[in-house]
Amino acid sequence: MTPLRIVTQLLEIAAALIAAPAFLGWVNQCRAWLQNRRAPSVLQPYYGLRKLFGKDVILAENASALFRFAPYAVFGTMVAAAAIIPSMGTGLPLSTAADAIALVGLLATARVFVSLAAMDVGTAFGTLGARREMMVGFLAEPALLMVLFVAAMISHTTSLPLIAEGLTTRALALYPSLAFTAVAFTLVLLAENARIPVDNPATHLELTMIHEAMLLEYSGRHLAMMEWAAALKLFNYACIGFALFIPWGTGTEAGGPAALMLAAPLLALKLAVAGAGLAVVETLSAKLRVFRAPEFLATAFLLAVLGLLVYLLLGA
Amino acid sequence: MTAVEVSFSYLDACLGVLVAWGAIGVAGLIRPRSVEFAGRTLFPLGAVCGVMLTVVAIASIAAPTERAVLPVGLPDLPFHIRRDALSAVFLALLGGASAGISVFSAGYFRKGEGALPGLLCLEYHVFLAAMGLVLIADDAYAFMVAWETMALASYFLVTTQHRIAEIRSAGFLYLLIAHVGAIGILLSFGVMQGGSWQFTFDAMRSAHIAPEWASAAFCLALFGFGAKAGLVPLHVWLPEAHPAAPSPVSALMSGVMLKTAVYGLLRVSFDLLHGVQWWWGLLALAFGLGSAFYGVIFAAVQTDMKRLLAWSSIENLGIVFTGIGLTLVFQGCDMSALAALALIATLYHALNHAFMKSVLFLGTGSVLHATGQRNLGRLGGLIHRMPWVTWLTLVGVLAIAGLPPLNGFVSEWLLLQAFLFAGEVPQAFVNMLLPVGAAVVALCTALAGYVMVKFFGVIFLGQPREASLAGAHDAGVMERIGLLWLAGACIALGLLPVQVVHLLGSVVQELLHVGPGDWGVDGWLLAPPAARHASYGPLALFAVTVAVVVLGAVGVRVWFGRRARRGPAWDCGFVRLDSRMQDTAEGFGQPIRHMFEPFFSMQRELPTPFDALPRYRVTVGDRIWGLVYAPLGAVVRGTAEFAARLQQGRIATYLLYSFVTLVVLLALVL
Amino acid sequence: MAPLSFDLQLLNGCAALLLLLSFSMLSQRRIVNLVNLLALQGALLCAATLLVAVRTGQGHLYLSAVLTLALKVVGLPLLLHRLIRRLNVYWDAEPVINASGTMLIGLLIVVFAFGLAQPISALASTATRSTLGIAIAVILLAFLTMITRRKAMSQVVAFLSMENGLFFGAMSATYGMPMVVELGVALDVLVAMLVLGVFFFQIREQFDSLDLHHLESLKETE
């Protein structure tokens, strides 16, 4: 374990922690622009977090220890997930301990904890949100796994840094299978991060909520942790997308510190473009009825499996 | 027992434990009415035997095979027994899981519940010993005797509360399918002896039988063992029998007994038969995937907690059989490195399921004792009353949902690694179908997460749905120890996969005749040689996650304090919140019912707007019952009624039958 | 395996997109969009033909590309759009099987088609043979689309999509059919389209609807 690897690892975690709220702020800003509203600052999520951290926690009377523990567990799993996704450098020591499948597992762990915490107080909205979240999850999770599977088949490994490295270093080739999975991945990203066609992060209607409904009982620092974890999740998904579909510019171990220095502004650029794209997609689409969400996700799952089959047929 | 032996061997030690179990069972009859005697003395003793069996079995996995002939059985047909790596792994499973369940049982069985405690103790320990004998039997005769003893003992255990009609009919259904399955196994042995009429397994190993007969033997074995494992469509007994039995018995049946079917199929297809053909694998794979999917969607719509777990067992056994199928496909295509990977995944999942399902069943047992409720619609909020049971059950829940760093994830990871290379199978269609199989496995695992959130959330979280739940008490000391043991095993299996896989490597060597290869790096990183550069290190992952959680919690406390006030639930300002506003189990199953509607036969009872007391009721039935069993039952009944015409009641007619038979026979012979 | 040349990669890309379009048609319920997807499919087919023409240098393939462009990208879609406006059918009714179920069956069909194509493409000598599986899948998926629809209009679109699949299959297996056959097929499609157009008006005249379940009442016995 060389010092460079440790530095890369720590840098990635720090970058995720710091950049995640900014990325969310950027998406919100783009959305506001596109909708002809006055845009909040990119830093707005940080202000929100600071405010929430400073506030007292009000716990519901029958909230259990699980309810208080869940925000930290969710935050922890999201940070662990951020630590294994090669967003800036591929020389990540922790990514030998957890590959693409473990990444999906980590995301699932976070989802289970959020849902259980939402059921803990026993309100109508909380349980409703938990049920919907799990409904979205059980279709999105296999879809994500299949997306990663295609990339893994192309690279003959499930290790994320090796997938990213493999796709950058080999001769440029068209992968029709990756086109399928890219579409599937986008759908999964939208659904899993409570973005518009499936859920609306800005909604005030409790009956249409999924993610927000689960957080209704949280307040103060617990809510801050949950919000931060949600921002991290979006950031993680974006970075998974970069690693699978546009891995160029990620610093490889051979590239040394220079590559890592170059990777940081490139990542910022990718995030800026991806955030703007996400805002465009969200602005152009209308929210689906909850009943239609499974169809949306089934399409994602299907596209991912189709990508797998196309890869097997065409070898590309 | 073993002290009198001159030369000590692992096999003797195993046998000693089995005999000890039998003795403990018989000892129960000394004071059949005393709960104290059975609970305080005999069940803990049985647990000690279980621990000993585990230790011996684990120590013996890598040891050379041992055989012995027992002086029991029919004249000229003595029992042959044998301990090899495969037996040892399953013996360890039996010992480990039963130890926890026995300790739990010591505190569980109470006075006045169905059968006498002493009788229960006898049945329970005979059941354990019979399962052990199944695992070491080395001839068809001993195997079948043990197999049937196991079925009978468990039948009596299922019908402990035999005064309830539903439990009697559940027991009958179980016995019926167990016997239909046993016929399949018996016929399979009949085919495998290959004309030598020698029924020892050694004779079967050396018999040369034609490929088509081997295929027939495999299909019969798949049928027979599939009936025991609850593969769809032979699963109907499982959701009936598991809820009917007392919880420790459910745990034992689901956790251990179903694994004997896995053992049996592995024994037959890799040890007794030669020349594995790849399409056997496809068959097992199809049934496995079908069961996994069918099981998990039915689990999601159940409203009875034990029935939910029973369906979840069908799902998990489906995944185990998927693993067997994948192993067979790879083995049939001479891809032994991948076959080894798939076999390890299979064995690992079998081990995992034994422990995690036992935790869950025992957890429901404690809930049942504390509340008297099995219906999910009448539970809730038990986390405040039963913290021990809640947190230990949570371990099982997270494990069975396949979440890292617990054990369910390890086997899922291994299985998916095996699936990743399925595209390289040199058979058209198969190489396309197998990756789709991976998608089904992924879907089932994700659905298992859904089921488990429902299970745990509805029972333990939220507000109590009944006023009587306020008086629920936590489990007793013995029950806690049992649960701790099993949950600890789940955690150990999750965090130490390299060590476990190293042990399982001997089985791979024995069954597939390939070296297991180097599976671990520095003892903490699981890196299968077949999976090329992929690795999984749960200890490091867990350590980092825990470090972040602790740092986060400490950081937040240092900088922002830990002020917290209690107040009424916010619920968007709604003030008249009560427990009936929470999602029910039916509500939680609704998305699944909606999405997979064609699979369910549903009966809805919808309230009209004018009902004074509106009631909504939906019952979800199994279509297979109507499609397969009901017509089959009608055919059997019709045939029986036709045959009943022979029964005239007049002596003269019966004499005529005898006379005609005699004449026909004479005519044939002469 | 050796990396494919770039034009073959492009062709594979076209094939994959064709498959994607077939699935979109399977799930699309707006008939206008269905026609647009058909036009897009025609355009891809045209591009694929051009690619093969450039690769093999066969003159008649250029001609057939132009023919595809004229007929399948411009002509038929225009005709269909006019029909839609005249007949005022914009939406298909709720499909026979629900969307996810149809997609799942579609997936199985793809597996079947790909498996079926493996031995055939092993026999073919063309460089484009690996796309044969996709061509078969497109044909079968179009069939499935026809089965699951209720409106005559969408069935016609699916029928045309099936013809696209056949054309693509011929191209990947043998670099296209002889010119005479191709011209004949094109003419056939055109005629079929005109006949069907007349039929549509007749059906609507008779039943005031294009929903095909009305035809069920035409049988002799009840």
mmCIF file of N, CA, C and O in Angstrom, chain A residues 53-54 56-64 72 96-97 99 102 105 116 119-120 122-125 127 131 134 138 153 156-158 162 206 216-217 221 308 312, chain B residues 383-384 404 409 413 416-417 420 431 435 442 447 450 461-463 525 532-537 549 556 560 562-567 570-572 581-583 587:
data_model
loop_
_atom_site.group_PDB
_atom_site.id
_atom_site.type_symbol
_atom_site.label_atom_id
_atom_site.label_comp_id
_atom_site.label_asym_id
_atom_site.label_seq_id
_atom_site.Cartn_x
_atom_site.Cartn_y
_atom_site.Cartn_z
ATOM 1 N N PHE A 53 -27.741 21.457 11.445
ATOM 2 C CA PHE A 53 -26.847 20.964 12.487
ATOM 3 C C PHE A 53 -26.968 21.801 13.756
ATOM 4 O O PHE A 53 -26.809 21.302 14.859
ATOM 5 N N GLY A 54 -27.244 23.081 13.606
ATOM 6 C CA GLY A 54 -27.326 23.950 14.767
ATOM 7 C C GLY A 54 -28.627 23.810 15.542
ATOM 8 O O GLY A 54 -28.737 24.297 16.658
ATOM 9 N N ASP A 56 -31.952 22.054 17.507
ATOM 10 C CA ASP A 56 -32.249 20.947 18.416
ATOM 11 C C ASP A 56 -32.943 19.831 17.669
ATOM 12 O O ASP A 56 -33.644 20.071 16.691
ATOM 13 N N VAL A 57 -32.757 18.617 18.169
ATOM 14 C CA VAL A 57 -33.483 17.471 17.614
ATOM 15 C C VAL A 57 -34.777 17.302 18.382
ATOM 16 O O VAL A 57 -34.776 17.373 19.611
ATOM 17 N N ILE A 58 -35.864 17.158 17.681
ATOM 18 C CA ILE A 58 -37.109 16.783 18.353
ATOM 19 C C ILE A 58 -37.472 15.381 17.907
ATOM 20 O O ILE A 58 -37.691 15.137 16.725
ATOM 21 N N LEU A 59 -37.449 14.469 18.867
ATOM 22 C CA LEU A 59 -37.750 13.075 18.545
ATOM 23 C C LEU A 59 -39.211 12.804 18.825
ATOM 24 O O LEU A 59 -39.757 13.307 19.807
ATOM 25 N N ALA A 60 -39.811 12.007 17.955
ATOM 26 C CA ALA A 60 -41.176 11.592 18.234
ATOM 27 C C ALA A 60 -41.184 10.739 19.497
ATOM 28 O O ALA A 60 -40.185 10.100 19.826
ATOM 29 N N GLU A 61 -42.331 10.734 20.185
ATOM 30 C CA GLU A 61 -42.365 10.087 21.497
ATOM 31 C C GLU A 61 -41.987 8.610 21.453
ATOM 32 O O GLU A 61 -41.338 8.099 22.349
ATOM 33 N N ASN A 62 -42.402 7.935 20.395
ATOM 34 C CA ASN A 62 -42.085 6.501 20.398
ATOM 35 C C ASN A 62 -40.944 6.167 19.446
ATOM 36 O O ASN A 62 -40.832 5.046 18.992
ATOM 37 N N ALA A 63 -40.090 7.149 19.140
ATOM 38 C CA ALA A 63 -38.943 6.848 18.293
ATOM 39 C C ALA A 63 -37.969 5.981 19.078
ATOM 40 O O ALA A 63 -37.706 6.228 20.244
ATOM 41 N N SER A 64 -37.434 4.953 18.425
ATOM 42 C CA SER A 64 -36.543 4.030 19.127
ATOM 43 C C SER A 64 -35.096 4.371 18.809
ATOM 44 O O SER A 64 -34.800 5.314 18.078
ATOM 45 N N TYR A 72 -26.775 7.948 11.011
ATOM 46 C CA TYR A 72 -25.336 7.721 10.973
ATOM 47 C C TYR A 72 -25.004 6.507 10.118
ATOM 48 O O TYR A 72 -24.020 6.499 9.375
ATOM 49 N N THR A 96 -10.250 -2.817 -3.287
ATOM 50 C CA THR A 96 -9.983 -4.253 -3.353
ATOM 51 C C THR A 96 -10.909 -4.993 -2.398
ATOM 52 O O THR A 96 -11.195 -6.164 -2.583
ATOM 53 N N ALA A 97 -11.373 -4.308 -1.370
ATOM 54 C CA ALA A 97 -12.240 -4.951 -0.387
ATOM 55 C C ALA A 97 -13.690 -4.944 -0.830
ATOM 56 O O ALA A 97 -14.499 -5.687 -0.298
ATOM 57 N N ASP A 99 -16.156 -4.598 -4.418
ATOM 58 C CA ASP A 99 -16.230 -4.416 -5.859
ATOM 59 C C ASP A 99 -17.605 -3.875 -6.236
ATOM 60 O O ASP A 99 -18.342 -3.367 -5.383
ATOM 61 N N ALA A 102 -20.481 -5.378 -4.267
ATOM 62 C CA ALA A 102 -20.526 -4.865 -2.896
ATOM 63 C C ALA A 102 -21.049 -3.439 -2.876
ATOM 64 O O ALA A 102 -21.724 -3.030 -1.926
ATOM 65 N N GLY A 105 -24.594 -3.654 -2.866
ATOM 66 C CA GLY A 105 -24.987 -4.081 -1.532
ATOM 67 C C GLY A 105 -24.977 -2.923 -0.540
ATOM 68 O O GLY A 105 -25.887 -2.785 0.280
ATOM 69 N N LEU A 116 -36.406 1.411 7.255
ATOM 70 C CA LEU A 116 -36.749 0.955 8.607
ATOM 71 C C LEU A 116 -36.942 2.153 9.531
ATOM 72 O O LEU A 116 -37.883 2.192 10.333
ATOM 73 N N MET A 119 -40.256 3.639 9.139
ATOM 74 C CA MET A 119 -41.366 2.891 9.721
ATOM 75 C C MET A 119 -41.378 2.987 11.236
ATOM 76 O O MET A 119 -42.328 2.568 11.883
ATOM 77 N N ASP A 120 -40.297 3.505 11.806
ATOM 78 C CA ASP A 120 -40.131 3.394 13.250
ATOM 79 C C ASP A 120 -41.162 4.190 14.034
ATOM 80 O O ASP A 120 -41.671 3.723 15.046
ATOM 81 N N GLY A 122 -44.078 5.133 13.022
ATOM 82 C CA GLY A 122 -45.399 4.568 12.836
ATOM 83 C C GLY A 122 -46.429 5.575 12.379
ATOM 84 O O GLY A 122 -47.586 5.541 12.800
ATOM 85 N N THR A 123 -46.012 6.503 11.527
ATOM 86 C CA THR A 123 -46.988 7.426 10.953
ATOM 87 C C THR A 123 -47.409 6.909 9.584
ATOM 88 O O THR A 123 -46.727 6.083 8.984
ATOM 89 N N ALA A 124 -48.532 7.425 9.120
ATOM 90 C CA ALA A 124 -49.040 6.969 7.829
ATOM 91 C C ALA A 124 -48.061 7.322 6.716
ATOM 92 O O ALA A 124 -47.737 6.497 5.870
ATOM 93 N N PHE A 125 -47.543 8.556 6.735
ATOM 94 C CA PHE A 125 -46.667 8.977 5.642
ATOM 95 C C PHE A 125 -45.344 8.234 5.660
ATOM 96 O O PHE A 125 -44.791 7.899 4.618
ATOM 97 N N THR A 127 -44.636 5.170 6.771
ATOM 98 C CA THR A 127 -44.728 3.803 6.270
ATOM 99 C C THR A 127 -45.014 3.798 4.772
ATOM 100 O O THR A 127 -44.494 2.955 4.044
ATOM 101 N N ARG A 131 -42.625 2.000 2.051
ATOM 102 C CA ARG A 131 -43.112 1.000 1.110
ATOM 103 C C ARG A 131 -42.754 1.396 -0.318
ATOM 104 O O ARG A 131 -42.266 0.583 -1.109
ATOM 105 N N MET A 134 -39.001 1.014 -1.009
ATOM 106 C CA MET A 134 -38.599 -0.363 -1.238
ATOM 107 C C MET A 134 -39.106 -0.848 -2.594
ATOM 108 O O MET A 134 -38.460 -1.656 -3.251
ATOM 109 N N PHE A 138 -36.491 -2.321 -5.173
ATOM 110 C CA PHE A 138 -36.336 -3.716 -5.593
ATOM 111 C C PHE A 138 -36.295 -3.842 -7.103
ATOM 112 O O PHE A 138 -35.871 -4.868 -7.625
ATOM 113 N N MET A 153 -18.611 -7.657 -17.574
ATOM 114 C CA MET A 153 -18.372 -8.675 -18.597
ATOM 115 C C MET A 153 -17.382 -8.166 -19.636
ATOM 116 O O MET A 153 -16.520 -8.899 -20.101
ATOM 117 N N HIS A 156 -14.129 -8.182 -17.866
ATOM 118 C CA HIS A 156 -13.797 -9.459 -17.228
ATOM 119 C C HIS A 156 -13.477 -9.321 -15.754
ATOM 120 O O HIS A 156 -12.691 -10.091 -15.209
ATOM 121 N N THR A 157 -14.015 -8.361 -15.094
ATOM 122 C CA THR A 157 -13.800 -8.247 -13.654
ATOM 123 C C THR A 157 -14.909 -7.383 -13.063
ATOM 124 O O THR A 157 -15.500 -6.567 -13.771
ATOM 125 N N THR A 158 -15.158 -7.572 -11.768
ATOM 126 C CA THR A 158 -16.151 -6.714 -11.133
ATOM 127 C C THR A 158 -15.497 -5.605 -10.324
ATOM 128 O O THR A 158 -16.183 -4.854 -9.658
ATOM 129 N N LEU A 162 -10.627 -1.408 -11.974
ATOM 130 C CA LEU A 162 -10.164 -2.122 -13.160
ATOM 131 C C LEU A 162 -11.118 -1.916 -14.334
ATOM 132 O O LEU A 162 -10.694 -1.834 -15.485
ATOM 133 N N GLU A 206 -47.639 15.565 0.347
ATOM 134 C CA GLU A 206 -47.172 14.371 1.043
ATOM 135 C C GLU A 206 -47.567 13.094 0.316
ATOM 136 O O GLU A 206 -46.853 12.114 0.319
ATOM 137 N N LEU A 216 -39.856 12.784 7.090
ATOM 138 C CA LEU A 216 -40.733 13.773 7.716
ATOM 139 C C LEU A 216 -40.514 13.894 9.218
ATOM 140 O O LEU A 216 -40.635 14.970 9.784
ATOM 141 N N GLU A 217 -40.189 12.790 9.879
ATOM 142 C CA GLU A 217 -40.071 12.825 11.334
ATOM 143 C C GLU A 217 -38.692 13.265 11.798
ATOM 144 O O GLU A 217 -38.452 13.382 12.988
ATOM 145 N N ARG A 221 -29.891 17.694 13.672
ATOM 146 C CA ARG A 221 -28.677 17.072 13.123
ATOM 147 C C ARG A 221 -28.968 15.749 12.431
ATOM 148 O O ARG A 221 -28.279 15.383 11.487
ATOM 149 N N LEU A 308 -26.973 -6.654 -21.855
ATOM 150 C CA LEU A 308 -26.216 -7.876 -21.581
ATOM 151 C C LEU A 308 -26.302 -8.831 -22.776
ATOM 152 O O LEU A 308 -25.302 -9.377 -23.239
ATOM 153 N N LEU A 312 -23.484 -10.201 -25.444
ATOM 154 C CA LEU A 312 -23.179 -11.604 -25.696
ATOM 155 C C LEU A 312 -23.268 -11.920 -27.184
ATOM 156 O O LEU A 312 -22.521 -12.738 -27.700
ATOM 157 N N ILE B 383 -40.127 -3.189 19.398
ATOM 158 C CA ILE B 383 -38.734 -2.822 19.684
ATOM 159 C C ILE B 383 -38.605 -2.238 21.101
ATOM 160 O O ILE B 383 -37.582 -2.381 21.755
ATOM 161 N N HIS B 384 -39.686 -1.617 21.576
ATOM 162 C CA HIS B 384 -39.616 -1.033 22.913
ATOM 163 C C HIS B 384 -39.785 -2.078 24.002
ATOM 164 O O HIS B 384 -39.263 -1.929 25.092
ATOM 165 N N PRO B 404 -24.237 -6.424 2.829
ATOM 166 C CA PRO B 404 -22.923 -6.513 3.440
ATOM 167 C C PRO B 404 -22.947 -5.802 4.784
ATOM 168 O O PRO B 404 -23.725 -4.857 4.935
ATOM 169 N N PHE B 409 -24.808 -11.815 2.054
ATOM 170 C CA PHE B 409 -24.177 -11.126 0.927
ATOM 171 C C PHE B 409 -23.035 -11.940 0.336
ATOM 172 O O PHE B 409 -22.821 -11.939 -0.870
ATOM 173 N N TRP B 413 -22.663 -12.788 -3.483
ATOM 174 C CA TRP B 413 -21.501 -12.296 -4.221
ATOM 175 C C TRP B 413 -20.843 -13.420 -5.004
ATOM 176 O O TRP B 413 -20.549 -13.284 -6.194
ATOM 177 N N LEU B 416 -23.027 -14.543 -7.944
ATOM 178 C CA LEU B 416 -23.011 -13.604 -9.060
ATOM 179 C C LEU B 416 -21.665 -13.622 -9.774
ATOM 180 O O LEU B 416 -21.604 -13.480 -10.994
ATOM 181 N N GLN B 417 -20.589 -13.827 -9.017
ATOM 182 C CA GLN B 417 -19.288 -13.962 -9.678
ATOM 183 C C GLN B 417 -19.299 -15.152 -10.629
ATOM 184 O O GLN B 417 -18.746 -15.083 -11.724
ATOM 185 N N LEU B 420 -21.192 -14.368 -13.728
ATOM 186 C CA LEU B 420 -20.557 -13.386 -14.602
ATOM 187 C C LEU B 420 -19.867 -14.053 -15.781
ATOM 188 O O LEU B 420 -19.756 -13.475 -16.859
ATOM 189 N N ASN B 431 -25.668 -20.054 -23.071
ATOM 190 C CA ASN B 431 -24.856 -18.888 -22.739
ATOM 191 C C ASN B 431 -25.661 -17.595 -22.770
ATOM 192 O O ASN B 431 -25.249 -16.582 -22.252
ATOM 193 N N PRO B 435 -27.019 -15.642 -18.224
ATOM 194 C CA PRO B 435 -26.964 -14.269 -17.690
ATOM 195 C C PRO B 435 -28.338 -13.730 -17.316
ATOM 196 O O PRO B 435 -28.459 -12.954 -16.366
ATOM 197 N N ALA B 442 -30.630 -11.491 -9.085
ATOM 198 C CA ALA B 442 -30.534 -10.122 -8.569
ATOM 199 C C ALA B 442 -31.910 -9.610 -8.164
ATOM 200 O O ALA B 442 -32.071 -8.995 -7.109
ATOM 201 N N LEU B 447 -35.874 -8.330 -3.971
ATOM 202 C CA LEU B 447 -37.205 -8.562 -3.415
ATOM 203 C C LEU B 447 -37.121 -9.105 -2.000
ATOM 204 O O LEU B 447 -37.970 -8.794 -1.154
ATOM 205 N N TYR B 450 -37.044 -6.346 0.240
ATOM 206 C CA TYR B 450 -38.398 -5.807 0.415
ATOM 207 C C TYR B 450 -39.160 -6.609 1.459
ATOM 208 O O TYR B 450 -39.760 -6.061 2.389
ATOM 209 N N LEU B 461 -41.328 -2.408 14.483
ATOM 210 C CA LEU B 461 -41.279 -0.947 14.457
ATOM 211 C C LEU B 461 -42.685 -0.360 14.461
ATOM 212 O O LEU B 461 -43.678 -1.076 14.375
ATOM 213 N N GLY B 462 -42.761 0.951 14.525
ATOM 214 C CA GLY B 462 -44.049 1.626 14.501
ATOM 215 C C GLY B 462 -44.742 1.578 15.847
ATOM 216 O O GLY B 462 -44.114 1.385 16.890
ATOM 217 N N GLN B 463 -46.055 1.749 15.796
ATOM 218 C CA GLN B 463 -46.814 1.713 17.034
ATOM 219 C C GLN B 463 -47.489 0.356 17.172
ATOM 220 O O GLN B 463 -47.839 -0.255 16.182
ATOM 221 N N LEU B 525 -9.094 -11.116 2.554
ATOM 222 C CA LEU B 525 -9.647 -10.667 1.291
ATOM 223 C C LEU B 525 -10.042 -11.891 0.476
ATOM 224 O O LEU B 525 -9.198 -12.693 0.107
ATOM 225 N N ARG B 532 -11.062 -13.696 -11.432
ATOM 226 C CA ARG B 532 -10.141 -12.731 -12.048
ATOM 227 C C ARG B 532 -10.205 -11.334 -11.432
ATOM 228 O O ARG B 532 -11.059 -10.530 -11.777
ATOM 229 N N HIS B 533 -9.358 -11.042 -10.588
ATOM 230 C CA HIS B 533 -9.140 -9.704 -10.021
ATOM 231 C C HIS B 533 -10.299 -9.187 -9.185
ATOM 232 O O HIS B 533 -10.273 -8.046 -8.791
ATOM 233 N N ALA B 534 -11.338 -9.935 -8.991
ATOM 234 C CA ALA B 534 -12.410 -9.417 -8.146
ATOM 235 C C ALA B 534 -12.139 -9.886 -6.727
ATOM 236 O O ALA B 534 -11.713 -11.012 -6.511
ATOM 237 N N SER B 535 -12.374 -9.034 -5.771
ATOM 238 C CA SER B 535 -12.146 -9.447 -4.401
ATOM 239 C C SER B 535 -13.137 -8.756 -3.481
ATOM 240 O O SER B 535 -13.731 -7.741 -3.838
ATOM 241 N N TYR B 536 -13.305 -9.365 -2.319
ATOM 242 C CA TYR B 536 -14.253 -8.835 -1.339
ATOM 243 C C TYR B 536 -13.660 -9.019 0.042
ATOM 244 O O TYR B 536 -13.319 -10.136 0.431
ATOM 245 N N GLY B 537 -13.510 -7.938 0.757
ATOM 246 C CA GLY B 537 -12.939 -8.010 2.096
ATOM 247 C C GLY B 537 -13.881 -7.388 3.104
ATOM 248 O O GLY B 537 -13.810 -6.191 3.360
ATOM 249 N N VAL B 549 -19.115 5.816 10.736
ATOM 250 C CA VAL B 549 -20.295 6.009 11.588
ATOM 251 C C VAL B 549 -19.879 6.605 12.921
ATOM 252 O O VAL B 549 -20.457 7.590 13.398
ATOM 253 N N VAL B 556 -20.384 14.942 15.305
ATOM 254 C CA VAL B 556 -21.625 15.690 15.463
ATOM 255 C C VAL B 556 -21.841 16.039 16.927
ATOM 256 O O VAL B 556 -22.218 17.158 17.278
ATOM 257 N N PHE B 560 -21.844 19.858 17.684
ATOM 258 C CA PHE B 560 -23.216 20.361 17.723
ATOM 259 C C PHE B 560 -23.982 19.897 18.956
ATOM 260 O O PHE B 560 -25.170 20.134 19.074
ATOM 261 N N ARG B 562 -25.659 17.169 21.838
ATOM 262 C CA ARG B 562 -26.577 16.048 21.662
ATOM 263 C C ARG B 562 -27.943 16.400 22.246
ATOM 264 O O ARG B 562 -28.606 15.593 22.869
ATOM 265 N N ARG B 563 -28.295 17.670 22.061
ATOM 266 C CA ARG B 563 -29.601 18.058 22.584
ATOM 267 C C ARG B 563 -30.707 17.352 21.812
ATOM 268 O O ARG B 563 -30.691 17.303 20.588
ATOM 269 N N ALA B 564 -31.630 16.804 22.542
ATOM 270 C CA ALA B 564 -32.777 16.188 21.884
ATOM 271 C C ALA B 564 -33.973 16.317 22.801
ATOM 272 O O ALA B 564 -33.849 16.176 24.023
ATOM 273 N N ARG B 565 -35.105 16.650 22.257
ATOM 274 C CA ARG B 565 -36.326 16.712 23.047
ATOM 275 C C ARG B 565 -37.302 15.695 22.497
ATOM 276 O O ARG B 565 -37.237 15.318 21.339
ATOM 277 N N ARG B 566 -38.175 15.253 23.333
ATOM 278 C CA ARG B 566 -39.234 14.358 22.863
ATOM 279 C C ARG B 566 -40.482 15.177 22.625
ATOM 280 O O ARG B 566 -40.803 16.092 23.374
ATOM 281 N N GLY B 567 -41.183 14.855 21.580
ATOM 282 C CA GLY B 567 -42.433 15.546 21.317
ATOM 283 C C GLY B 567 -43.357 14.597 20.572
ATOM 284 O O GLY B 567 -42.944 13.500 20.207
ATOM 285 N N TRP B 570 -44.592 14.320 14.311
ATOM 286 C CA TRP B 570 -44.960 15.479 13.484
ATOM 287 C C TRP B 570 -46.066 15.082 12.507
ATOM 288 O O TRP B 570 -47.153 15.651 12.512
ATOM 289 N N ASP B 571 -45.812 14.101 11.664
ATOM 290 C CA ASP B 571 -46.808 13.587 10.722
ATOM 291 C C ASP B 571 -47.521 14.706 9.967
ATOM 292 O O ASP B 571 -48.742 14.701 9.806
ATOM 293 N N CYS B 572 -46.762 15.697 9.549
ATOM 294 C CA CYS B 572 -47.291 16.826 8.781
ATOM 295 C C CYS B 572 -48.404 17.556 9.513
ATOM 296 O O CYS B 572 -49.397 17.991 8.913
ATOM 297 N N MET B 581 -53.419 3.915 11.480
ATOM 298 C CA MET B 581 -53.075 4.663 10.272
ATOM 299 C C MET B 581 -51.777 4.181 9.645
ATOM 300 O O MET B 581 -51.394 4.641 8.586
ATOM 301 N N GLN B 582 -51.075 3.281 10.324
ATOM 302 C CA GLN B 582 -49.848 2.763 9.735
ATOM 303 C C GLN B 582 -50.192 1.811 8.607
ATOM 304 O O GLN B 582 -51.279 1.247 8.557
ATOM 305 N N ASP B 583 -49.194 1.618 7.755
ATOM 306 C CA ASP B 583 -49.362 0.606 6.725
ATOM 307 C C ASP B 583 -49.504 -0.754 7.387
ATOM 308 O O ASP B 583 -48.785 -1.069 8.322
ATOM 309 N N GLY B 587 -51.033 -3.788 3.180
ATOM 310 C CA GLY B 587 -50.655 -2.579 2.461
ATOM 311 C C GLY B 587 -49.238 -2.665 1.938
ATOM 312 O O GLY B 587 -48.954 -2.261 0.817
#
